[in-house]
């Protein structure tokens, strides 16, 4: 899932009765934030453990093992005009990944300021302004109980929603039916869960490769454990 914010403020839609409830995860510890930052700087991605969040792990396992593995096409939602239908497990997986993503974003915002001594004052003021804005938006999200699928059980956010990060989206991929080209994610944060069996991680098969700041490529699938996300 990829969380995004476009700054748009729109009118609120009506509520849908059955919807996954958003519940913010406990704030990351200082050690966890330090580990995440170190990994991001040196590898270009970070491994985040789900070991203390069993329901999130179970939700992701269900969605990937049952929904993704049974797909007869490459991705959900489909690229063509096929109607988008969210099952309950897909809705719960969206919630799980969104909660992990906002938790990681909060951790990044709690880290020491990224203002650079070598950068001009205007740049540093912009960085600090953006940090304050995102922190405020996260507070709004944390105070929202009914966050997802409020007006339509097949749309995570209403097209008219004023909810922060309502541009966020969710995909399931089955690499038996296609692959992604090399690309750069341009949103705030992307969280990925993979179920590549350990016995197949060395095989010639599709894998998630991430380029670090030194232009070195890393096979994330080979490194991540079954109870971790990238």
Short mmCIF file of C-alpha atoms in Angstrom, two decimals:
data_model
loop_
_atom_site.label_atom_id
_atom_site.label_comp_id
_atom_site.label_asym_id
_atom_site.label_seq_id
_atom_site.Cartn_x
_atom_site.Cartn_y
_atom_site.Cartn_z
CA UNK A 1 0.00 0.00 0.00
CA UNK A 2 1.18 3.54 -0.73
CA UNK A 3 0.13 6.51 1.37
CA UNK A 4 -0.25 9.84 -0.36
CA UNK A 5 -1.50 13.31 0.41
CA UNK A 6 -2.39 15.91 -2.22
CA UNK A 7 -3.46 18.71 0.11
CA UNK A 8 -7.02 18.71 -1.25
CA UNK A 9 -9.86 19.46 1.16
CA UNK A 10 -13.24 18.22 0.01
CA UNK A 11 -16.70 17.60 1.45
CA UNK A 12 -17.39 14.61 3.71
CA UNK A 13 -19.49 11.71 2.45
CA UNK A 14 -22.02 9.59 4.33
CA UNK A 15 -20.95 6.57 6.40
CA UNK A 16 -21.06 2.91 5.43
CA UNK A 17 -22.16 0.62 8.25
CA UNK A 18 -19.67 -2.27 7.98
CA UNK A 19 -16.11 -0.99 7.73
CA UNK A 20 -12.69 -1.90 9.14
CA UNK A 21 -12.05 0.31 12.16
CA UNK A 22 -8.83 2.30 12.17
CA UNK A 23 -6.81 1.89 15.36
CA UNK A 24 -3.39 3.60 15.51
CA UNK A 25 -0.52 1.32 16.43
CA UNK A 26 1.63 2.16 19.49
CA UNK A 27 4.33 4.70 18.70
CA UNK A 28 7.63 3.21 17.56
CA UNK A 29 10.39 3.08 20.15
CA UNK A 30 13.52 5.22 19.77
CA UNK A 31 15.52 2.09 18.96
CA UNK A 32 13.04 1.05 16.25
CA UNK A 33 13.09 4.53 14.70
CA UNK A 34 16.90 4.56 14.72
CA UNK A 35 17.00 1.13 13.07
CA UNK A 36 14.50 2.16 10.40
CA UNK A 37 16.40 5.37 9.58
CA UNK A 38 19.73 3.53 9.41
CA UNK A 39 18.32 0.93 7.02
CA UNK A 40 16.69 3.56 4.81
CA UNK A 41 19.94 5.52 4.54
CA UNK A 42 22.16 2.55 3.81
CA UNK A 43 19.91 0.19 1.84
CA UNK A 44 17.14 2.36 0.46
CA UNK A 45 14.50 0.33 2.30
CA UNK A 46 13.80 -0.87 5.84
CA UNK A 47 12.51 -4.12 7.29
CA UNK A 48 9.81 -3.56 9.91
CA UNK A 49 8.78 -6.42 12.21
CA UNK A 50 5.14 -7.41 12.67
CA UNK A 51 5.92 -9.86 15.48
CA UNK A 52 4.09 -7.77 18.10
CA UNK A 53 1.05 -7.19 15.84
CA UNK A 54 -0.40 -10.64 15.23
CA UNK A 55 -3.68 -9.44 13.74
CA UNK A 56 -1.82 -7.42 11.10
CA UNK A 57 0.38 -10.39 10.25
CA UNK A 58 -2.66 -12.68 10.01
CA UNK A 59 -4.58 -10.16 7.88
CA UNK A 60 -1.71 -9.87 5.42
CA UNK A 61 -1.13 -13.62 5.29
CA UNK A 62 -4.82 -14.19 4.55
CA UNK A 63 -4.95 -11.58 1.80
CA UNK A 64 -1.77 -12.75 0.09
CA UNK A 65 -2.21 -16.49 0.48
CA UNK A 66 -5.92 -16.60 -0.30
CA UNK A 67 -6.63 -13.56 -2.49
CA UNK A 68 -3.39 -12.88 -4.34
CA UNK A 69 -2.47 -16.52 -4.86
CA UNK A 70 -5.89 -17.30 -6.34
CA UNK A 71 -5.90 -14.36 -8.76
CA UNK A 72 -5.86 -15.31 -12.42
CA UNK A 73 -4.37 -11.94 -13.36
CA UNK A 74 -1.37 -9.86 -12.37
CA UNK A 75 -2.83 -7.18 -10.14
CA UNK A 76 -5.74 -6.02 -8.03
CA UNK A 77 -7.36 -3.61 -8.64
CA UNK A 78 -7.25 -4.63 -12.31
CA UNK A 79 -6.01 -2.21 -14.97
CA UNK A 80 -8.96 -2.84 -17.27
CA UNK A 81 -12.63 -1.95 -16.80
CA UNK A 82 -13.35 -5.01 -14.64
CA UNK A 83 -15.45 -3.98 -11.61
CA UNK A 84 -13.34 -3.57 -8.45
CA UNK A 85 -14.65 -5.82 -5.69
CA UNK A 86 -13.02 -5.81 -2.26
CA UNK A 87 -13.46 -8.97 -0.21
CA UNK A 88 -13.41 -8.70 3.57
CA UNK A 89 -9.83 -9.99 3.64
CA UNK A 90 -8.74 -7.33 1.13
CA UNK A 91 -10.38 -4.61 3.22
CA UNK A 92 -8.59 -5.86 6.32
CA UNK A 93 -5.27 -6.05 4.45
CA UNK A 94 -5.73 -2.44 3.32
CA UNK A 95 -6.34 -1.40 6.92
CA UNK A 96 -3.33 -3.41 8.15
CA UNK A 97 -0.90 -1.92 5.63
CA UNK A 98 -2.29 1.60 6.11
CA UNK A 99 -1.78 1.33 9.87
CA UNK A 100 1.79 0.11 9.41
CA UNK A 101 2.46 2.92 6.90
CA UNK A 102 1.13 5.68 9.16
CA UNK A 103 3.03 4.17 12.09
CA UNK A 104 6.29 4.27 10.10
CA UNK A 105 5.59 7.81 8.88
CA UNK A 106 4.99 8.90 12.46
CA UNK A 107 8.31 7.33 13.44
CA UNK A 108 10.11 9.24 10.70
CA UNK A 109 8.50 12.49 11.84
CA UNK A 110 9.53 11.81 15.45
CA UNK A 111 13.15 11.41 14.37
CA UNK A 112 15.58 14.34 14.70
CA UNK A 113 15.03 17.09 12.16
CA UNK A 114 16.45 16.35 8.72
CA UNK A 115 17.34 20.00 8.18
CA UNK A 116 20.80 20.16 6.67
CA UNK A 117 23.46 22.64 7.86
CA UNK A 118 24.68 22.89 4.27
CA UNK A 119 21.22 23.67 2.86
CA UNK A 120 19.91 27.21 2.57
CA UNK A 121 17.52 28.53 5.19
CA UNK A 122 14.56 28.46 2.78
CA UNK A 123 15.04 24.73 2.21
CA UNK A 124 15.25 24.01 5.93
CA UNK A 125 12.15 26.09 6.63
CA UNK A 126 10.28 24.11 3.95
CA UNK A 127 11.39 20.80 5.50
CA UNK A 128 10.27 21.89 8.96
CA UNK A 129 6.96 23.20 7.60
CA UNK A 130 6.26 19.90 5.83
CA UNK A 131 7.08 17.93 8.99
CA UNK A 132 4.64 20.01 11.01
CA UNK A 133 1.94 19.65 8.33
CA UNK A 134 2.30 15.86 8.14
CA UNK A 135 2.33 15.56 11.93
CA UNK A 136 -0.93 17.53 12.09
CA UNK A 137 -2.51 15.31 9.41
CA UNK A 138 -1.46 12.17 11.30
CA UNK A 139 -3.13 13.55 14.42
CA UNK A 140 -6.33 14.01 12.40
CA UNK A 141 -6.12 10.43 11.15
CA UNK A 142 -5.51 9.09 14.67
CA UNK A 143 -8.68 10.82 15.86
CA UNK A 144 -10.81 9.31 13.09
CA UNK A 145 -12.60 6.10 14.03
CA UNK A 146 -14.45 5.15 10.84
CA UNK A 147 -11.72 5.80 8.31
CA UNK A 148 -12.12 3.26 5.49
CA UNK A 149 -14.89 2.22 3.07
CA UNK A 150 -17.32 4.73 4.56
CA UNK A 151 -19.55 5.25 1.52
CA UNK A 152 -18.74 2.24 -0.66
CA UNK A 153 -17.50 -1.19 0.41
CA UNK A 154 -15.36 -1.34 -2.73
CA UNK A 155 -13.67 2.07 -2.37
CA UNK A 156 -11.23 2.62 0.53
CA UNK A 157 -11.86 6.37 0.46
CA UNK A 158 -14.73 8.33 -1.03
CA UNK A 159 -13.84 10.43 -4.08
CA UNK A 160 -15.26 13.42 -2.19
CA UNK A 161 -13.50 12.63 1.10
CA UNK A 162 -11.57 15.31 2.98
CA UNK A 163 -9.70 12.63 4.92
CA UNK A 164 -5.91 13.15 5.10
CA UNK A 165 -3.99 10.66 2.97
CA UNK A 166 -7.14 9.75 1.05
CA UNK A 167 -5.00 9.45 -2.10
CA UNK A 168 -3.47 6.30 -0.59
CA UNK A 169 -3.91 3.11 -2.61
CA UNK A 170 -3.53 -0.64 -2.28
CA UNK A 171 -2.44 -3.34 -4.73
CA UNK A 172 -2.16 -7.11 -4.74
CA UNK A 173 0.23 -8.66 -7.26
CA UNK A 174 0.56 -12.24 -8.46
CA UNK A 175 3.89 -12.54 -10.26
CA UNK A 176 2.86 -15.75 -11.96
CA UNK A 177 0.87 -13.50 -14.32
CA UNK A 178 3.16 -10.51 -14.92
CA UNK A 179 5.78 -8.18 -13.45
CA UNK A 180 6.46 -4.54 -12.70
CA UNK A 181 8.90 -2.42 -14.67
CA UNK A 182 11.64 -0.48 -12.90
CA UNK A 183 10.04 2.63 -11.41
CA UNK A 184 10.27 5.23 -8.65
CA UNK A 185 7.50 5.50 -6.06
CA UNK A 186 6.71 9.19 -5.75
CA UNK A 187 4.37 9.12 -2.80
CA UNK A 188 5.19 9.66 0.87
CA UNK A 189 5.76 6.04 1.84
CA UNK A 190 5.26 2.56 0.40
CA UNK A 191 4.81 -0.58 2.53
CA UNK A 192 5.17 -4.02 0.93
CA UNK A 193 4.39 -7.50 2.23
CA UNK A 194 5.67 -10.50 0.30
CA UNK A 195 5.12 -14.23 0.68
CA UNK A 196 8.01 -15.60 -1.36
CA UNK A 197 8.71 -19.06 0.16
CA UNK A 198 12.24 -19.27 1.64
CA UNK A 199 13.06 -22.28 -0.57
CA UNK A 200 12.38 -20.18 -3.68
CA UNK A 201 14.27 -17.02 -2.75
CA UNK A 202 17.44 -18.13 -4.52
CA UNK A 203 15.61 -19.33 -7.62
CA UNK A 204 15.32 -17.47 -10.91
CA UNK A 205 11.98 -15.83 -10.26
CA UNK A 206 10.43 -12.40 -9.88
CA UNK A 207 11.70 -10.50 -6.86
CA UNK A 208 11.54 -7.03 -5.34
CA UNK A 209 14.81 -5.20 -5.98
CA UNK A 210 15.49 -1.81 -4.35
CA UNK A 211 18.29 0.61 -5.28
CA UNK A 212 20.10 2.41 -2.45
CA UNK A 213 21.66 5.89 -2.41
CA UNK A 214 24.92 4.45 -3.84
CA UNK A 215 23.03 2.92 -6.80
CA UNK A 216 23.54 -0.62 -5.48
CA UNK A 217 20.60 -3.00 -5.96
CA UNK A 218 19.30 -5.22 -3.12
CA UNK A 219 16.97 -8.21 -3.38
CA UNK A 220 14.46 -7.31 -0.65
CA UNK A 221 12.57 -10.60 -1.03
CA UNK A 222 15.70 -12.53 -0.11
CA UNK A 223 16.25 -10.49 3.06
CA UNK A 224 12.75 -9.99 4.48
CA UNK A 225 11.24 -12.52 6.89
CA UNK A 226 7.65 -13.80 6.84
CA UNK A 227 6.68 -11.57 9.81
CA UNK A 228 8.21 -8.40 8.32
CA UNK A 229 7.23 -5.76 5.80
CA UNK A 230 9.49 -3.66 3.58
#
